[in-house]
Each structure stands twice: as structure tokens, then as C-alpha cells.
PDB file of C-alpha atoms in Angstrom:
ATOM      1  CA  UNK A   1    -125.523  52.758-223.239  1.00  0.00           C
ATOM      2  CA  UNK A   2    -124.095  52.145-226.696  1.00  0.00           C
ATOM      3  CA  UNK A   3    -126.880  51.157-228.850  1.00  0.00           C
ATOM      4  CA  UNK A   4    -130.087  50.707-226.414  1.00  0.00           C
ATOM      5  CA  UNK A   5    -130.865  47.122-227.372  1.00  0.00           C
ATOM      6  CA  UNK A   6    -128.916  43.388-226.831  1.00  0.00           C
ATOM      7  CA  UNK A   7    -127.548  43.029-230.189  1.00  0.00           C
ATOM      8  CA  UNK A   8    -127.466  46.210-231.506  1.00  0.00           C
ATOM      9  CA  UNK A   9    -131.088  46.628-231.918  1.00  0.00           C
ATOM     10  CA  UNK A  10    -130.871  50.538-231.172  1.00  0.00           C
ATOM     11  CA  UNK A  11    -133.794  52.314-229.303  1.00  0.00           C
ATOM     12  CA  UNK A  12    -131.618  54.093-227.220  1.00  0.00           C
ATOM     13  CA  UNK A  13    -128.642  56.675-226.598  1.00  0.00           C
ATOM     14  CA  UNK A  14    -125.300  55.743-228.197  1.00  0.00           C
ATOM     15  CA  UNK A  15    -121.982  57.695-229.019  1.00  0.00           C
ATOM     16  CA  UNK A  16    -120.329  57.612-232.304  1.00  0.00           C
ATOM     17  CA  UNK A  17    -116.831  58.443-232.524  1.00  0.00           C
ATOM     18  CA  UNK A  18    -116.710  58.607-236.824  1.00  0.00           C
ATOM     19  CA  UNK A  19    -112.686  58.709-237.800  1.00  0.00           C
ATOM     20  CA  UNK A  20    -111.802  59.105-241.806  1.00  0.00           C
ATOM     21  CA  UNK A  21    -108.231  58.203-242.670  1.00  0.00           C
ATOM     22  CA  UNK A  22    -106.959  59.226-246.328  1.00  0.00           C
ATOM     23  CA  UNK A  23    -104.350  56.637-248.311  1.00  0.00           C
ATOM     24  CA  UNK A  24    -100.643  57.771-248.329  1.00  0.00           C
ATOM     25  CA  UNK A  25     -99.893  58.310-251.703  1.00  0.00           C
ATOM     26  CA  UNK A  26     -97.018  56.112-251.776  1.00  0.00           C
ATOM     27  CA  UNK A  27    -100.494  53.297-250.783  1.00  0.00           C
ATOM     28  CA  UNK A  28    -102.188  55.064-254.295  1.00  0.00           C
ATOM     29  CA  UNK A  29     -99.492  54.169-256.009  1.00  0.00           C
ATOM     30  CA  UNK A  30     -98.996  50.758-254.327  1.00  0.00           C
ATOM     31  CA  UNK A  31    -102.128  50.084-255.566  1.00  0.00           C
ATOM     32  CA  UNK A  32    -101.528  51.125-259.153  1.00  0.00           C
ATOM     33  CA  UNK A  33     -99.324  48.117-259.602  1.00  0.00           C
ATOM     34  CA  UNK A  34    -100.752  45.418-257.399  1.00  0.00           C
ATOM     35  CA  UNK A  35     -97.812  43.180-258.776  1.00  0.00           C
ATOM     36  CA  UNK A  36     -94.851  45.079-257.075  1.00  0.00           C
ATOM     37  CA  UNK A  37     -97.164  46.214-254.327  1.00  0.00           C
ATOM     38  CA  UNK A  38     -96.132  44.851-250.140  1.00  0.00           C
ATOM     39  CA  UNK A  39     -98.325  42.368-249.255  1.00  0.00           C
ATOM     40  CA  UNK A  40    -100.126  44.518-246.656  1.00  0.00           C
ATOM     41  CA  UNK A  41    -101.510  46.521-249.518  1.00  0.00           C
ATOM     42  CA  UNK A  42    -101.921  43.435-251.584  1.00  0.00           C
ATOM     43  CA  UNK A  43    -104.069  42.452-248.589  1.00  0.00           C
ATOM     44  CA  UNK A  44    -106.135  45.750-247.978  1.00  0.00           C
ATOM     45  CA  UNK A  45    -106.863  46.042-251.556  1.00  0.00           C
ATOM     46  CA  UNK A  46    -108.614  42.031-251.403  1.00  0.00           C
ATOM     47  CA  UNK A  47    -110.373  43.283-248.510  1.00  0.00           C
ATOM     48  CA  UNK A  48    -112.004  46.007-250.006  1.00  0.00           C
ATOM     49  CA  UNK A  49    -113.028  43.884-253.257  1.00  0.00           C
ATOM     50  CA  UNK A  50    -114.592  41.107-250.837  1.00  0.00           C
ATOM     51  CA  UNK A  51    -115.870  42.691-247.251  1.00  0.00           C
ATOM     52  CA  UNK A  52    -118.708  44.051-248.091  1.00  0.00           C
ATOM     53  CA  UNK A  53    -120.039  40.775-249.378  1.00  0.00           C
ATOM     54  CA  UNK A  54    -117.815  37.545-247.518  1.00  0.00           C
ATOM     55  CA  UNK A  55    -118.735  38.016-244.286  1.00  0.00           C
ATOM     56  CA  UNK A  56    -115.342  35.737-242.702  1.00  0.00           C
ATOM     57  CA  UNK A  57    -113.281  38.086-245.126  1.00  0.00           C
ATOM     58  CA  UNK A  58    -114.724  41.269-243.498  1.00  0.00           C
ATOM     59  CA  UNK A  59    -114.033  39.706-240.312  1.00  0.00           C
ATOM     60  CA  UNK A  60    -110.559  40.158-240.739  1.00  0.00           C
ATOM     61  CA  UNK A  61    -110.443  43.779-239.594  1.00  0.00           C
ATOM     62  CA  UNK A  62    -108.718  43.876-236.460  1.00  0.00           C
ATOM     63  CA  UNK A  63    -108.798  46.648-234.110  1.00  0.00           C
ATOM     64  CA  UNK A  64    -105.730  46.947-231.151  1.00  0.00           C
ATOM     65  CA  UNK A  65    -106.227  49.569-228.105  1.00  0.00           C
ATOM     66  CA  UNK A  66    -103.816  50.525-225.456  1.00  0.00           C
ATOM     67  CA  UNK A  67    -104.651  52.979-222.417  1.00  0.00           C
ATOM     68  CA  UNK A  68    -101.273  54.577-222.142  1.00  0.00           C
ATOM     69  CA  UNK A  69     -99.839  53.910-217.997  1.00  0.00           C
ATOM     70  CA  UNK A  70    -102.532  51.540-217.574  1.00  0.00           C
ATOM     71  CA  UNK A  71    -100.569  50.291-214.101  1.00  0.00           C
ATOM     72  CA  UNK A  72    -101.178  54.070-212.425  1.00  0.00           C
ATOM     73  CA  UNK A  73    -104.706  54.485-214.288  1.00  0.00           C
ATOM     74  CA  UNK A  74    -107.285  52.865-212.070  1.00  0.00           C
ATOM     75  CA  UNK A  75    -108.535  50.065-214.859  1.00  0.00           C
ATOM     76  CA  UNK A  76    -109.025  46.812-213.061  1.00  0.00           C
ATOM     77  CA  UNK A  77    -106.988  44.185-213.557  1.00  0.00           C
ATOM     78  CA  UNK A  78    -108.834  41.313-215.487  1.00  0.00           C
ATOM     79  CA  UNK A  79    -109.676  44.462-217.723  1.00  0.00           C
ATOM     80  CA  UNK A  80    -105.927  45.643-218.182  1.00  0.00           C
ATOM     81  CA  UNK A  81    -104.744  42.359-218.990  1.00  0.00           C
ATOM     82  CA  UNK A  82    -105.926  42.992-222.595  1.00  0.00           C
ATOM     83  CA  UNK A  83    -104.206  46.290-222.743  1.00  0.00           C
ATOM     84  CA  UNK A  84    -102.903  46.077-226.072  1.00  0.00           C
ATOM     85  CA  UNK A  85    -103.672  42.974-227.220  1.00  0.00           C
ATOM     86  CA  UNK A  86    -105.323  42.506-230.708  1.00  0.00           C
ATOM     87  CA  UNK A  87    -109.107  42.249-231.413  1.00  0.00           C
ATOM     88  CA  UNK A  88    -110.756  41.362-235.085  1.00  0.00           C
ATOM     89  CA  UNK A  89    -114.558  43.127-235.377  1.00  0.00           C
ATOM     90  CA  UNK A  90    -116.427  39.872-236.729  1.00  0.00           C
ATOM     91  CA  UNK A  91    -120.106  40.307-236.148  1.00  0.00           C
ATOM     92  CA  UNK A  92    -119.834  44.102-235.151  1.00  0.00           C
ATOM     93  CA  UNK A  93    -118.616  45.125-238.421  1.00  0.00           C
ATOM     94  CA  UNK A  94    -120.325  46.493-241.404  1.00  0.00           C
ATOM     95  CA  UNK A  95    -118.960  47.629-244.815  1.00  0.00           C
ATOM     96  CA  UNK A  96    -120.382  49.752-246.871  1.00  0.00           C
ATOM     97  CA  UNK A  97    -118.732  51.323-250.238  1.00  0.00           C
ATOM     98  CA  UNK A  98    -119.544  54.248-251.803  1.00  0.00           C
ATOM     99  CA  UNK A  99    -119.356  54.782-255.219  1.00  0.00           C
ATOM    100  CA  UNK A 100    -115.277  53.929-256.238  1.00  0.00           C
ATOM    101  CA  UNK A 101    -113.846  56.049-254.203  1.00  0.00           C
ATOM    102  CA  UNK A 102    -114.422  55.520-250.694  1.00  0.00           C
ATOM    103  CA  UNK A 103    -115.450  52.735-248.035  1.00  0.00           C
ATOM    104  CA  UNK A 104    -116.640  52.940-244.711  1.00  0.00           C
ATOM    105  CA  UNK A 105    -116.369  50.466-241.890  1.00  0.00           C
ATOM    106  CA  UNK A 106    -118.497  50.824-239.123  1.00  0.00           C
ATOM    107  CA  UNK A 107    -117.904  49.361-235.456  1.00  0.00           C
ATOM    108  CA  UNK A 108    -120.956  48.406-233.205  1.00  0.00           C
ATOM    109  CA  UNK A 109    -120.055  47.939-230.146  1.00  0.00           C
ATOM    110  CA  UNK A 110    -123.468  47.258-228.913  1.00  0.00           C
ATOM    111  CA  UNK A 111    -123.163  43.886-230.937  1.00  0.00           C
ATOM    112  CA  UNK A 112    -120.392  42.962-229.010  1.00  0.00           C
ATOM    113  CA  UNK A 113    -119.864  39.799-226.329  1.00  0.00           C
ATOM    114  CA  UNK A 114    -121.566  40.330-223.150  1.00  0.00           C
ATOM    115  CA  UNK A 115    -117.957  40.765-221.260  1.00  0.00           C
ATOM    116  CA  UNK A 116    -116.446  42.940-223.810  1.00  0.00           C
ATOM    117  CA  UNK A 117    -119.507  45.398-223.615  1.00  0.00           C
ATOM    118  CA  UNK A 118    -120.083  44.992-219.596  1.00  0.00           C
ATOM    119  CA  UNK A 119    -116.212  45.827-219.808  1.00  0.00           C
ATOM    120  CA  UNK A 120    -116.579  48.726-221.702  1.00  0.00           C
ATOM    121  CA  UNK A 121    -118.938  50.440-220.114  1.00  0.00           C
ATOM    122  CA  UNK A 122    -116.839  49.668-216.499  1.00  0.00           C
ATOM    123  CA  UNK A 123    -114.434  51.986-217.906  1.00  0.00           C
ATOM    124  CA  UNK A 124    -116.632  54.493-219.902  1.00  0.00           C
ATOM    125  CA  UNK A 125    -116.795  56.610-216.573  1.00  0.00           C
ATOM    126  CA  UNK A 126    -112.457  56.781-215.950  1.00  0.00           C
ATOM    127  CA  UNK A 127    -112.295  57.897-220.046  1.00  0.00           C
ATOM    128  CA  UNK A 128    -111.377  61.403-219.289  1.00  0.00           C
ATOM    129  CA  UNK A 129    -108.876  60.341-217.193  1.00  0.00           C
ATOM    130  CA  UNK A 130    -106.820  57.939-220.369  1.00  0.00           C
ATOM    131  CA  UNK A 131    -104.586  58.575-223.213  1.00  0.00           C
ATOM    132  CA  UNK A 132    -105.673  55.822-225.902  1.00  0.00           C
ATOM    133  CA  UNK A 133    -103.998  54.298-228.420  1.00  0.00           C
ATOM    134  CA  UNK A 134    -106.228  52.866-231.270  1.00  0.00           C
ATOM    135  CA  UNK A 135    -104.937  50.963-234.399  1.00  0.00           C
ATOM    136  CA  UNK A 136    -106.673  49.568-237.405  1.00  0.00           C
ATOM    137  CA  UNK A 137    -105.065  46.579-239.811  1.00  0.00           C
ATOM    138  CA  UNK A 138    -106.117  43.758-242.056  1.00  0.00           C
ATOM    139  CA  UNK A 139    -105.109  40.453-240.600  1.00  0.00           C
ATOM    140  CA  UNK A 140    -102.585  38.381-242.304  1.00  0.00           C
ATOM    141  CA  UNK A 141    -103.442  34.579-242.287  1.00  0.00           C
ATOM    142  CA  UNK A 142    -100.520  33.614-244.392  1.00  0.00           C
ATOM    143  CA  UNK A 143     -97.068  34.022-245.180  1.00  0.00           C
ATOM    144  CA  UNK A 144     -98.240  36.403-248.539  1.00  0.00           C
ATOM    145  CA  UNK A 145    -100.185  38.132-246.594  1.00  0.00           C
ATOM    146  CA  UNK A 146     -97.146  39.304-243.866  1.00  0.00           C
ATOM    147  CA  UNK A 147     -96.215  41.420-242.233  1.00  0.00           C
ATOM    148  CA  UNK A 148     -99.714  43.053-241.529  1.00  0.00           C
ATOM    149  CA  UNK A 149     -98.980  46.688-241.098  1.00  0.00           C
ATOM    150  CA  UNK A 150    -101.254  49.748-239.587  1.00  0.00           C
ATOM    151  CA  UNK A 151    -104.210  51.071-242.247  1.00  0.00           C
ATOM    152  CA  UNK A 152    -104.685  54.469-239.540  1.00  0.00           C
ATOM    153  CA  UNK A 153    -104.724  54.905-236.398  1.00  0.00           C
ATOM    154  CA  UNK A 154    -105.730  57.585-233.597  1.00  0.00           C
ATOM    155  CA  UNK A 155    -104.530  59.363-230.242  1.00  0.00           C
ATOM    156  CA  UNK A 156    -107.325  59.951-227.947  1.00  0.00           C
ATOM    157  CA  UNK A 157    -106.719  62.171-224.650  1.00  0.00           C
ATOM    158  CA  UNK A 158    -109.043  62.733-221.963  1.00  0.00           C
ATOM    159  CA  UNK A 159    -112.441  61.699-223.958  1.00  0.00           C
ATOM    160  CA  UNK A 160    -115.029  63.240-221.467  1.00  0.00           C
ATOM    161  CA  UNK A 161    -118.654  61.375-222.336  1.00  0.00           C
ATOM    162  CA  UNK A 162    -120.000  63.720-219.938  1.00  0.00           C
ATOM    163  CA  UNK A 163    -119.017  66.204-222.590  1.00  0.00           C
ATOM    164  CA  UNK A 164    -121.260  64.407-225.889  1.00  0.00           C
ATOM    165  CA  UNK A 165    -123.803  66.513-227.676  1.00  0.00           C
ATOM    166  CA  UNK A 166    -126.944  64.995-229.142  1.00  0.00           C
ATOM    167  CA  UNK A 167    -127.357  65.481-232.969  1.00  0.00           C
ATOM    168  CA  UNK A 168    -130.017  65.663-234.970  1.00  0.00           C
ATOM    169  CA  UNK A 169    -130.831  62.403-237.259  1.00  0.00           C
TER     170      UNK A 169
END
């Protein structure tokens, strides 16, 4: 359903959901002067200069999710019990940078644990019925690198995949 092949091998239908988030410019000019900067842009700007080439360093990204009145919503219960709770995309990420001004990161779920996916796809069918939190951050391993705080994050009501279009490669 995601990618048509264990392991993200493609060959078959999949959905892509592409978000872009822009830096604030109080982040630009964080950045400017990495010396005065908060740690959590200390942080994102080491994760850009190593991702897309230290693998454990890209694995950092971590990805939280919460379906809004989970209780009332139908999601089974060894599902909902990681409502909220914090993932990092290790295997299923990919960086890529483009020129100096922009980097993308690219989720595949299809590359994802067996449960995770089968767990996934359980729910795929009660989407339009959710309101989902999703938030994006660099994880801190150390005191410097604390308190993590969100890179971007997104509202999503009611996605219906009944309601995907195909588009031409």
C-alpha cells in the first residue's frame, strides 16, 4: 500500500504527503551567529552539515503524531497507546540537499518495522475520520544539545485516501 515492495522496493501504489516548512527569520539570524545561537539551532544547523552523509546523525530526526480524542476515535488500543509518543526515522530517512539553500528529508514508510507498517495501514481506512497532529525535531542527546524544540509541524483534518489522485512521474 505504501511503496509496493518489503523494504521499500517500490513497484506499486503509494501516497506522498510532500510538506515544505520555511526558517523563521529570527532561526536565519540564529544561524548567522552560531555562537549566541539556542542550542536547538546549534543542533539543526550540525544536522544539516552531517545527515546527508552520517547515517546515525541523520537518524536523529524524530517525528511525534497525535490523533486528537483518540479515546472516542475508534483506533485500537495497542495502537493508541503510542498516541503521542516520539519516533526517530532511522532507516526510513533520506537527505538530500540542494544546492545551499534548501534540504529535503524524505520519510518511507514502506521501509518501516513490520508492526509499525501493519499498524499503519489498520488505521489508513478511519483517516478521514482524525484530526492529526504531526511534529518534526532534531533529537538532543546531551545537555548542549537541550531543550530540543519543534523544526515545523502540521494539522491534518479528515485526510480521505479514498480522495488521492494519481500523478504523472
Amino acid at each position: 500500500m505504501f511503496g509496493g515492495g518489503e523494504g521499500g522496493d517500490g513497484g506499486g501504489d503509494t501516497y506522498s504527503i510532500p510538506l515544505v516548512f520555511a526558517l523563521s527569520k529570527d532561526t536565519l539570524d540564529q544561524l548567522r551567529d552560531l555562537d549566541t545561537a539556542s542550542p536547538a539551532v546549534r543542533l539543526f544547523s550540525e544536522w544539516c552539515r552531517r545527515a546527508e552523509d552520517e547515517a546515525d546523525f541523520r537518524g536523529r530526526f524524530k517525528c511525534m503524531g497525535m490523533i486528537e480524542d483518540v479515546e472516542s476515535s475508534g483506533v485500537p488500543q495497542f495502537i493508541a497507546g503510542y498516541n503521542g509518543k516520539p519516533a526517530l526515522v532511522t532507516k526510513s530517512g533520506t537527505f538530500t540537499r540542494h544546492g545551499g539553500r534548501y534540504i529535503e528529508f524524505t520519510i518511507n514508510v514502506d521501509r518501516w518495522g513490520y508492526l509499525a507498517r501493519k499498524g499503519l495501514c489498520a488505521l489508513t481506512p478511519s483517516f478521514p475520520n482524525f484530526v492529526l497532529n504531526i511534529g518534526f525535531t532534531i533529537e538532543g542527546r546531551g545537555d548542549d544539545e537541550l531543550p530540543e524544540a519543534l523544526l515545523g509541524g502540521v494539522r491534518v483534518a479528515n485526510l480521505d485516501p479514498d480522495r488521492a489522485y494519481v500523478l504523472d512521474a
